[in-house]
PDB file of C-alpha atoms in Angstrom:
ATOM      1  CA  MET M   1      -3.233 -10.103 -17.569  1.00 55.00           C
ATOM      2  CA  LEU M   2      -3.477  -6.306 -17.725  1.00 55.00           C
ATOM      3  CA  ALA M   3      -7.288  -6.424 -17.718  1.00 53.00           C
ATOM      4  CA  GLU M   4      -7.200  -8.462 -14.506  1.00 59.00           C
ATOM      5  CA  MET M   5      -4.780  -5.969 -12.989  1.00 58.00           C
ATOM      6  CA  TYR M   6      -6.990  -2.964 -13.746  1.00 56.00           C
ATOM      7  CA  LYS M   7     -10.026  -4.891 -12.503  1.00 58.00           C
ATOM      8  CA  ARG M   8      -8.266  -5.568  -9.184  1.00 58.00           C
ATOM      9  CA  ARG M   9      -7.337  -1.890  -8.927  1.00 59.00           C
ATOM     10  CA  GLU M  10     -10.999  -0.967  -9.374  1.00 60.00           C
ATOM     11  CA  LYS M  11     -12.144  -3.497  -6.763  1.00 64.00           C
ATOM     12  CA  LEU M  12      -9.582  -2.252  -4.252  1.00 63.00           C
ATOM     13  CA  SER M  13     -10.727   1.303  -4.964  1.00 63.00           C
ATOM     14  CA  TRP M  14     -14.281   0.277  -4.093  1.00 66.00           C
ATOM     15  CA  LEU M  15     -13.058  -1.060  -0.752  1.00 65.00           C
ATOM     16  CA  PHE M  16     -11.217   2.186  -0.017  1.00 65.00           C
ATOM     17  CA  LEU M  17     -14.278   4.173  -1.083  1.00 66.00           C
ATOM     18  CA  ILE M  18     -16.529   2.254   1.305  1.00 73.00           C
ATOM     19  CA  PHE M  19     -14.020   2.683   4.130  1.00 69.00           C
ATOM     20  CA  THR M  20     -13.719   6.432   3.453  1.00 69.00           C
ATOM     21  CA  LEU M  21     -17.502   6.890   3.327  1.00 69.00           C
ATOM     22  CA  ILE M  22     -17.895   5.027   6.631  1.00 74.00           C
ATOM     23  CA  ALA M  23     -15.200   7.216   8.197  1.00 68.00           C
ATOM     24  CA  ALA M  24     -16.761  10.388   6.760  1.00 66.00           C
ATOM     25  CA  ALA M  25     -20.213   9.415   8.054  1.00 70.00           C
ATOM     26  CA  GLY M  26     -18.995   8.135  11.413  1.00 70.00           C
ATOM     27  CA  PHE M  27     -16.870  11.112  12.345  1.00 65.00           C
ATOM     28  CA  PRO M  28     -19.731  13.642  12.729  1.00 65.00           C
ATOM     29  CA  ILE M  29     -21.800  10.995  14.533  1.00 70.00           C
ATOM     30  CA  LEU M  30     -19.112  10.205  17.088  1.00 68.00           C
ATOM     31  CA  GLN M  31     -17.950  13.807  17.375  1.00 68.00           C
ATOM     32  CA  PRO M  32     -20.694  16.157  16.142  1.00 70.00           C
ATOM     33  CA  PRO M  33     -19.376  19.515  14.873  1.00 66.00           C
ATOM     34  CA  LYS M  34     -20.380  22.391  17.120  1.00 68.00           C
ATOM     35  CA  THR M  35     -19.155  25.370  15.140  1.00 71.00           C
ATOM     36  CA  GLU M  36     -19.205  26.447  11.522  1.00 68.00           C
ATOM     37  CA  GLY M  37     -15.423  25.989  11.364  1.00 68.00           C
ATOM     38  CA  GLU M  38     -15.697  22.370  12.480  1.00 64.00           C
ATOM     39  CA  TRP M  39     -18.263  21.729   9.744  1.00 62.00           C
ATOM     40  CA  TRP M  40     -15.831  23.153   7.195  1.00 68.00           C
ATOM     41  CA  GLU M  41     -13.160  20.822   8.517  1.00 65.00           C
ATOM     42  CA  LEU M  42     -15.268  17.903   7.313  1.00 64.00           C
ATOM     43  CA  LEU M  43     -14.376  18.957   3.771  1.00 64.00           C
ATOM     44  CA  PHE M  44     -11.084  17.180   4.443  1.00 66.00           C
ATOM     45  CA  PHE M  45     -12.830  13.941   3.498  1.00 64.00           C
ATOM     46  CA  LEU M  46     -13.417  15.265  -0.023  1.00 65.00           C
ATOM     47  CA  PHE M  47      -9.742  14.806  -0.852  1.00 65.00           C
ATOM     48  CA  PRO M  48      -9.537  11.022  -0.276  1.00 67.00           C
ATOM     49  CA  LEU M  49     -12.964  10.615  -1.871  1.00 68.00           C
ATOM     50  CA  GLY M  50     -11.807  12.468  -4.971  1.00 68.00           C
ATOM     51  CA  LEU M  51      -8.581  10.490  -5.090  1.00 66.00           C
ATOM     52  CA  VAL M  52     -10.351   7.131  -4.832  1.00 65.00           C
ATOM     53  CA  LEU M  53     -12.958   8.111  -7.421  1.00 68.00           C
ATOM     54  CA  SER M  54     -10.249   9.227  -9.853  1.00 69.00           C
ATOM     55  CA  ILE M  55      -8.419   5.901  -9.430  1.00 63.00           C
ATOM     56  CA  MET M  56     -11.678   4.045 -10.055  1.00 65.00           C
ATOM     57  CA  PHE M  57     -12.394   6.108 -13.155  1.00 67.00           C
ATOM     58  CA  ILE M  58      -8.895   5.655 -14.613  1.00 63.00           C
ATOM     59  CA  SER M  59      -8.862   1.932 -13.817  1.00 59.00           C
ATOM     60  CA  ARG M  60     -12.244   1.462 -15.501  1.00 61.00           C
ATOM     61  CA  GLN M  61     -11.036   3.373 -18.561  1.00 61.00           C
ATOM     62  CA  GLN M  62      -7.864   1.294 -18.812  1.00 58.00           C
ATOM     63  CA  TYR M  63      -9.820  -1.923 -18.238  1.00 53.00           C
ATOM     64  CA  ASN M  64     -12.193  -1.111 -21.078  1.00 60.00           C
ATOM     65  CA  LYS M  65      -9.237  -0.460 -23.383  1.00 58.00           C
ATOM     66  CA  VAL M  66      -7.477  -3.759 -22.765  1.00 53.00           C
ATOM     67  CA  LYS M  67     -10.251  -6.184 -21.714  1.00 56.00           C
ATOM     68  CA  ASP M  68     -10.604  -7.601 -25.232  1.00 53.00           C
ATOM     69  CA  ILE M  69      -6.880  -7.634 -25.993  1.00 56.00           C
ATOM     70  CA  GLU M  70      -5.083 -10.932 -25.556  1.00 60.00           C
ATOM     71  CA  ILE M  71      -1.699 -10.488 -23.881  1.00 68.00           C
ATOM     72  CA  PRO M  72       0.765 -12.751 -25.702  1.00 73.00           C
ATOM     73  CA  GLU M  73       3.458 -14.612 -23.806  1.00 79.00           C
ATOM     74  CA  SER M  74       7.026 -13.788 -24.746  1.00 83.00           C
ATOM     75  CA  GLN M  75       9.039 -16.385 -26.620  1.00 84.00           C
ATOM     76  CA  LYS M  76      12.291 -14.848 -25.383  1.00 88.00           C
ATOM     77  CA  GLN M  77      14.311 -15.568 -22.280  1.00 90.00           C
ATOM     78  CA  LEU M  78      14.408 -12.887 -19.601  1.00 91.00           C
ATOM     79  CA  LEU M  79      18.182 -12.532 -19.811  1.00 92.00           C
ATOM     80  CA  ASP M  80      17.971 -11.990 -23.581  1.00 91.00           C
ATOM     81  CA  LEU M  81      15.891  -8.833 -23.278  1.00 89.00           C
ATOM     82  CA  LYS M  82      17.352  -5.388 -23.806  1.00 90.00           C
ATOM     83  CA  ASP M  83      14.247  -3.463 -22.689  1.00 89.00           C
ATOM     84  CA  VAL M  84      11.790  -4.357 -19.930  1.00 91.00           C
ATOM     85  CA  VAL M  85       8.509  -2.630 -19.015  1.00 87.00           C
ATOM     86  CA  ILE M  86       7.760  -2.884 -15.282  1.00 88.00           C
ATOM     87  CA  LYS M  87       4.212  -2.529 -14.001  1.00 83.00           C
ATOM     88  CA  LYS M  88       3.039  -2.706 -10.405  1.00 80.00           C
ATOM     89  CA  ASP M  89       0.140  -5.084  -9.995  1.00 75.00           C
ATOM     90  CA  ALA M  90      -2.752  -4.240  -7.681  1.00 62.00           C
ATOM     91  CA  ALA M  91      -3.159  -7.166  -5.290  1.00 65.00           C
ATOM     92  CA  LEU M  92      -3.177  -7.925  -1.567  1.00 67.00           C
ATOM     93  CA  ILE M  93       0.228  -9.572  -1.977  1.00 77.00           C
ATOM     94  CA  PRO M  94       2.158  -7.092  -4.169  1.00 82.00           C
ATOM     95  CA  ARG M  95       4.005  -8.173  -7.288  1.00 86.00           C
ATOM     96  CA  LEU M  96       5.623  -6.730 -10.397  1.00 91.00           C
ATOM     97  CA  LEU M  97       4.699  -7.678 -13.961  1.00 88.00           C
ATOM     98  CA  LEU M  98       7.447  -7.574 -16.595  1.00 92.00           C
ATOM     99  CA  PHE M  99       6.714  -7.098 -20.301  1.00 88.00           C
ATOM    100  CA  GLU M 100       8.558  -6.589 -23.513  1.00 86.00           C
ATOM    101  CA  LYS M 101       8.073  -3.180 -25.098  1.00 79.00           C
ATOM    102  CA  SER M 102       5.932  -4.821 -27.779  1.00 77.00           C
ATOM    103  CA  GLY M 103       3.512  -6.058 -25.101  1.00 76.00           C
ATOM    104  CA  GLU M 104       4.493  -9.706 -24.563  1.00 83.00           C
ATOM    105  CA  PHE M 105       4.401 -10.886 -20.956  1.00 87.00           C
ATOM    106  CA  ILE M 106       7.832 -12.163 -19.906  1.00 91.00           C
ATOM    107  CA  ALA M 107       7.911 -12.670 -16.119  1.00 93.00           C
ATOM    108  CA  GLU M 108       6.680 -11.611 -12.699  1.00 93.00           C
ATOM    109  CA  VAL M 109       8.387 -10.761  -9.419  1.00 94.00           C
ATOM    110  CA  LYS M 110       6.668 -11.603  -6.150  1.00 92.00           C
ATOM    111  CA  PRO M 111       7.419 -12.512  -2.524  1.00 91.00           C
ATOM    112  CA  ILE M 112       7.457 -16.230  -1.736  1.00 90.00           C
ATOM    113  CA  GLU M 113       7.672 -18.366   1.392  1.00 80.00           C
ATOM    114  CA  ILE M 114       5.543 -15.846   3.304  1.00 81.00           C
ATOM    115  CA  SER M 115       4.778 -16.917   6.872  1.00 78.00           C
ATOM    116  CA  TRP M 116       1.111 -17.259   7.750  1.00 75.00           C
ATOM    117  CA  TRP M 117       1.344 -14.497  10.351  1.00 77.00           C
ATOM    118  CA  MET M 118       2.772 -12.064   7.780  1.00 78.00           C
ATOM    119  CA  ARG M 119      -0.041 -12.460   5.254  1.00 75.00           C
ATOM    120  CA  PRO M 120      -2.697 -10.479   7.194  1.00 71.00           C
ATOM    121  CA  LEU M 121      -0.118  -7.763   7.947  1.00 73.00           C
ATOM    122  CA  ILE M 122       0.803  -7.469   4.269  1.00 74.00           C
ATOM    123  CA  ALA M 123      -2.878  -7.455   3.313  1.00 65.00           C
ATOM    124  CA  VAL M 124      -3.419  -4.456   5.606  1.00 63.00           C
ATOM    125  CA  ASN M 125      -0.251  -2.651   4.484  1.00 68.00           C
ATOM    126  CA  SER M 126       2.451  -4.119   2.265  1.00 70.00           C
ATOM    127  CA  VAL M 127       5.015  -1.828   3.894  1.00 73.00           C
ATOM    128  CA  PHE M 128       5.599  -4.735   6.300  1.00 77.00           C
ATOM    129  CA  LEU M 129       7.503  -6.412   3.477  1.00 77.00           C
ATOM    130  CA  THR M 130      10.154  -3.740   3.903  1.00 78.00           C
ATOM    131  CA  ILE M 131      10.495  -4.421   7.639  1.00 82.00           C
ATOM    132  CA  PHE M 132      10.737  -8.191   7.944  1.00 86.00           C
ATOM    133  CA  PRO M 133      13.117 -10.573   6.167  1.00 89.00           C
ATOM    134  CA  ALA M 134      11.557 -11.827   2.945  1.00 90.00           C
ATOM    135  CA  THR M 135      12.336 -13.952  -0.096  1.00 94.00           C
ATOM    136  CA  TYR M 136      11.383 -12.869  -3.616  1.00 94.00           C
ATOM    137  CA  ALA M 137      11.551 -14.684  -6.929  1.00 96.00           C
ATOM    138  CA  PHE M 138      11.294 -14.030 -10.661  1.00 97.00           C
ATOM    139  CA  PHE M 139       8.944 -16.455 -12.411  1.00 96.00           C
ATOM    140  CA  SER M 140       8.554 -16.891 -16.154  1.00 92.00           C
ATOM    141  CA  HIS M 141       5.096 -16.898 -17.745  1.00 85.00           C
ATOM    142  CA  ASN M 142       5.053 -20.712 -17.503  1.00 86.00           C
ATOM    143  CA  GLY M 143       5.882 -20.720 -13.774  1.00 89.00           C
ATOM    144  CA  GLU M 144       9.606 -21.510 -13.968  1.00 93.00           C
ATOM    145  CA  ARG M 145      11.646 -19.874 -11.210  1.00 95.00           C
ATOM    146  CA  LEU M 146      14.364 -17.795 -12.869  1.00 95.00           C
ATOM    147  CA  LEU M 147      15.939 -15.871  -9.998  1.00 96.00           C
ATOM    148  CA  THR M 148      15.627 -15.672  -6.234  1.00 97.00           C
ATOM    149  CA  PHE M 149      16.819 -13.044  -3.771  1.00 96.00           C
ATOM    150  CA  ARG M 150      16.575 -13.034   0.003  1.00 95.00           C
ATOM    151  CA  LYS M 151      16.333  -9.752   1.835  1.00 94.00           C
ATOM    152  CA  ARG M 152      17.622  -9.170   5.351  1.00 92.00           C
ATOM    153  CA  GLY M 153      17.955  -6.012   7.412  1.00 88.00           C
ATOM    154  CA  TRP M 154      15.900  -2.871   7.580  1.00 80.00           C
ATOM    155  CA  LEU M 155      16.756   0.530   9.017  1.00 76.00           C
ATOM    156  CA  LYS M 156      20.510   0.899   8.787  1.00 83.00           C
ATOM    157  CA  GLN M 157      21.358  -1.589   6.066  1.00 89.00           C
ATOM    158  CA  VAL M 158      19.629  -4.063   3.751  1.00 92.00           C
ATOM    159  CA  GLU M 159      21.390  -7.076   2.284  1.00 95.00           C
ATOM    160  CA  LEU M 160      20.173  -9.137  -0.654  1.00 96.00           C
ATOM    161  CA  THR M 161      21.575 -12.597  -1.330  1.00 97.00           C
ATOM    162  CA  ILE M 162      20.975 -13.449  -4.992  1.00 98.00           C
ATOM    163  CA  PHE M 163      20.553 -16.950  -6.448  1.00 97.00           C
ATOM    164  CA  ASP M 164      20.109 -18.190 -10.008  1.00 95.00           C
ATOM    165  CA  GLY M 165      17.445 -20.644 -11.196  1.00 92.00           C
ATOM    166  CA  ALA M 166      19.445 -23.575  -9.805  1.00 93.00           C
ATOM    167  CA  GLN M 167      19.580 -21.889  -6.370  1.00 94.00           C
ATOM    168  CA  ARG M 168      23.296 -21.234  -6.740  1.00 96.00           C
ATOM    169  CA  LYS M 169      24.507 -18.022  -5.079  1.00 97.00           C
ATOM    170  CA  ILE M 170      25.634 -15.570  -7.741  1.00 97.00           C
ATOM    171  CA  GLY M 171      25.859 -12.264  -5.904  1.00 97.00           C
ATOM    172  CA  THR M 172      25.102  -9.931  -3.011  1.00 97.00           C
ATOM    173  CA  TYR M 173      23.670  -6.428  -2.886  1.00 97.00           C
ATOM    174  CA  ILE M 174      24.131  -4.146   0.137  1.00 95.00           C
ATOM    175  CA  GLN M 175      22.187  -0.905   0.472  1.00 92.00           C
ATOM    176  CA  GLU M 176      22.277   1.905   3.007  1.00 85.00           C
ATOM    177  CA  GLU M 177      18.578   1.760   3.784  1.00 70.00           C
ATOM    178  CA  LEU M 178      18.328   4.944   5.870  1.00 61.00           C
ATOM    179  CA  LYS M 179      19.098   6.983   2.749  1.00 55.00           C
ATOM    180  CA  ALA M 180      16.789   5.035   0.461  1.00 55.00           C
ATOM    181  CA  LEU M 181      13.744   7.202   1.148  1.00 57.00           C
ATOM    182  CA  ILE M 182      15.356   9.953  -0.920  1.00 64.00           C
ATOM    183  CA  HIS M 183      18.678   8.711  -2.317  1.00 75.00           C
ATOM    184  CA  ILE M 184      19.413   5.109  -3.189  1.00 83.00           C
ATOM    185  CA  LYS M 185      22.987   4.128  -2.426  1.00 87.00           C
ATOM    186  CA  GLY M 186      24.193   0.552  -2.620  1.00 92.00           C
ATOM    187  CA  GLU M 187      26.864  -1.770  -3.943  1.00 95.00           C
ATOM    188  CA  LEU M 188      26.568  -4.970  -5.937  1.00 97.00           C
ATOM    189  CA  PHE M 189      29.026  -7.853  -5.458  1.00 97.00           C
ATOM    190  CA  ASN M 190      29.554 -11.020  -7.475  1.00 96.00           C
ATOM    191  CA  ALA M 191      29.763 -14.588  -6.121  1.00 95.00           C
ATOM    192  CA  GLN M 192      33.403 -14.008  -5.150  1.00 95.00           C
ATOM    193  CA  ASP M 193      32.379 -10.932  -3.082  1.00 94.00           C
ATOM    194  CA  GLU M 194      34.095  -8.609  -5.553  1.00 95.00           C
ATOM    195  CA  SER M 195      32.446  -5.232  -6.086  1.00 95.00           C
ATOM    196  CA  ILE M 196      31.056  -5.011  -9.626  1.00 96.00           C
ATOM    197  CA  LEU M 197      28.673  -2.029  -9.537  1.00 96.00           C
ATOM    198  CA  ALA M 198      28.095   0.996  -7.306  1.00 93.00           C
ATOM    199  CA  ILE M 199      24.427   1.965  -7.441  1.00 89.00           C
ATOM    200  CA  LYS M 200      23.264   5.514  -6.877  1.00 83.00           C
ATOM    201  CA  ALA M 201      19.949   7.156  -7.722  1.00 76.00           C
ATOM    202  CA  SER M 202      17.856  10.046  -6.458  1.00 69.00           C
ATOM    203  CA  GLY M 203      14.558   8.247  -6.096  1.00 60.00           C
ATOM    204  CA  PHE M 204      13.037   7.030  -9.344  1.00 58.00           C
ATOM    205  CA  SER M 205      12.124  10.356 -10.937  1.00 59.00           C
ATOM    206  CA  GLY M 206      13.319  11.321 -14.388  1.00 62.00           C
ATOM    207  CA  ASN M 207      15.737   9.360 -16.561  1.00 77.00           C
ATOM    208  CA  PHE M 208      19.004   8.044 -15.135  1.00 82.00           C
ATOM    209  CA  SER M 209      21.583   5.325 -15.697  1.00 88.00           C
ATOM    210  CA  TRP M 210      23.828   3.003 -13.694  1.00 92.00           C
ATOM    211  CA  ASN M 211      27.438   2.810 -14.926  1.00 92.00           C
ATOM    212  CA  ASP M 212      30.373   0.847 -13.565  1.00 91.00           C
ATOM    213  CA  ASP M 213      33.985   1.968 -13.054  1.00 89.00           C
ATOM    214  CA  GLN M 214      34.775   1.206 -16.701  1.00 88.00           C
ATOM    215  CA  GLU M 215      31.919   3.525 -17.728  1.00 87.00           C
ATOM    216  CA  ARG M 216      29.896   0.600 -19.043  1.00 90.00           C
ATOM    217  CA  GLN M 217      26.199   1.391 -18.828  1.00 93.00           C
ATOM    218  CA  TRP M 218      24.461  -1.495 -17.073  1.00 95.00           C
ATOM    219  CA  ALA M 219      20.952  -0.034 -17.026  1.00 93.00           C
ATOM    220  CA  TYR M 220      19.098   3.047 -18.196  1.00 91.00           C
ATOM    221  CA  PHE M 221      15.750   3.968 -16.627  1.00 88.00           C
ATOM    222  CA  TYR M 222      12.855   5.771 -18.280  1.00 78.00           C
ATOM    223  CA  ASN M 223       9.965   6.969 -16.138  1.00 65.00           C
ATOM    224  CA  GLY M 224       6.471   7.971 -17.208  1.00 52.00           C
ATOM    225  CA  ILE M 225       4.151   7.413 -20.148  1.00 51.00           C
ATOM    226  CA  PHE M 226       5.062   4.529 -22.417  1.00 49.00           C
ATOM    227  CA  PRO M 227       5.932   5.510 -26.037  1.00 48.00           C
ATOM    228  CA  HIS M 228       2.670   5.194 -27.946  1.00 46.00           C
ATOM    229  CA  GLU M 229       4.301   3.996 -31.152  1.00 46.00           C
ATOM    230  CA  TYR M 230       5.180   0.626 -29.577  1.00 47.00           C
ATOM    231  CA  THR M 231       1.812  -0.574 -28.301  1.00 51.00           C
ATOM    232  CA  GLU M 232      -1.576   0.577 -27.038  1.00 53.00           C
ATOM    233  CA  LEU M 233      -1.320  -1.561 -23.912  1.00 54.00           C
ATOM    234  CA  PHE M 234       0.783   0.861 -21.866  1.00 56.00           C
ATOM    235  CA  GLN M 235      -0.889   4.240 -22.133  1.00 53.00           C
ATOM    236  CA  ASP M 236      -1.112   5.073 -18.430  1.00 53.00           C
ATOM    237  CA  SER M 237       1.613   6.777 -16.410  1.00 48.00           C
ATOM    238  CA  HIS M 238       2.395   3.819 -14.140  1.00 56.00           C
ATOM    239  CA  ASN M 239       5.081   2.385 -16.390  1.00 68.00           C
ATOM    240  CA  HIS M 240       8.808   2.151 -15.858  1.00 80.00           C
ATOM    241  CA  ILE M 241      11.056   1.141 -18.735  1.00 85.00           C
ATOM    242  CA  VAL M 242      14.535  -0.222 -18.135  1.00 91.00           C
ATOM    243  CA  LYS M 243      17.117  -0.605 -20.885  1.00 92.00           C
ATOM    244  CA  LEU M 244      19.495  -3.452 -20.012  1.00 94.00           C
ATOM    245  CA  SER M 245      23.071  -3.755 -21.240  1.00 93.00           C
ATOM    246  CA  ASP M 246      24.102  -6.638 -23.496  1.00 89.00           C
ATOM    247  CA  GLU M 247      27.778  -6.056 -22.636  1.00 90.00           C
ATOM    248  CA  ILE M 248      27.640  -7.737 -19.231  1.00 93.00           C
ATOM    249  CA  THR M 249      27.662 -11.439 -18.354  1.00 94.00           C
ATOM    250  CA  GLU M 250      24.510 -13.453 -17.647  1.00 94.00           C
ATOM    251  CA  GLU M 251      25.362 -13.637 -13.946  1.00 95.00           C
ATOM    252  CA  GLU M 252      25.887  -9.867 -13.806  1.00 96.00           C
ATOM    253  CA  LYS M 253      22.592  -9.307 -15.619  1.00 96.00           C
ATOM    254  CA  SER M 254      20.818 -11.677 -13.238  1.00 96.00           C
ATOM    255  CA  CYS M 255      22.191  -9.779 -10.240  1.00 97.00           C
ATOM    256  CA  LEU M 256      21.194  -6.494 -11.854  1.00 96.00           C
ATOM    257  CA  LEU M 257      17.622  -7.722 -12.399  1.00 96.00           C
ATOM    258  CA  ALA M 258      17.407  -8.864  -8.778  1.00 96.00           C
ATOM    259  CA  VAL M 259      18.406  -5.395  -7.565  1.00 95.00           C
ATOM    260  CA  ILE M 260      15.924  -3.738  -9.939  1.00 93.00           C
ATOM    261  CA  GLY M 261      13.183  -6.103  -8.791  1.00 93.00           C
ATOM    262  CA  TYR M 262      13.894  -5.342  -5.142  1.00 92.00           C
ATOM    263  CA  LEU M 263      13.994  -1.571  -5.598  1.00 89.00           C
ATOM    264  CA  PHE M 264      10.744  -1.490  -7.551  1.00 87.00           C
ATOM    265  CA  MET M 265       9.051  -3.736  -5.003  1.00 86.00           C
ATOM    266  CA  MET M 266      10.064  -1.237  -2.319  1.00 81.00           C
ATOM    267  CA  ARG M 267       8.743   1.654  -4.422  1.00 73.00           C
ATOM    268  CA  ILE M 268       5.265   0.107  -4.149  1.00 56.00           C
ATOM    269  CA  ASP M 269       5.077   1.343  -0.584  1.00 50.00           C
ATOM    270  CA  ARG M 270       6.813   4.721  -0.829  1.00 43.00           C
TER     271      ARG M 270
END
């Protein structure tokens, strides 16, 4: 699982490297520099080259670390977990991989029911997922659909309609999308359209929590390097760890996971 992810990252890096080299070679051919200053301006291409090469190097290192490690499948249910590790997979159609802190694979989040005309757009730039209406789902390691949420809206406001595994509506999330580039501000409602959680966050930097009006902590977010004492699988800095409350109902936890899945999917492109 993780080995495949790092391998895809390396392959995508090769594609970006080839594209950057073609651009770097084509620019002076199409528009030959005439002055010494214009030749120095070509050094601009060293930055993307260095960035791509560093990604390739890190991905190869991580791949070599985990290629011989078998990723076990979790025996727990998603809603039973108190801590979830979220990793962004490198693929043409973006998805999130969810793990237990001990390394067991528990579920994935990915867009579904994608129209044929959207697939090439997403392959070029997955930011198009943030523009058009889309449906996402949580799937267990054995392919069972656990949760579904449908996203509508874009600039001014985004609305998620959340369904459980039986496709029964269990909640709604409304977010002021214009502010989401810097500050996340939204509100979560249950199936009866009653407000159950106000969500605020300044990006996804640092550690922060979401608490309701009764000061119950629904979720606590860690950002950065995974604690080494748990496992050797998560040593890079692309990990997000979410501590989930066990004092909320299953429906509330399902709605919370849907919101977390949506926000992290959007962070792929920002």
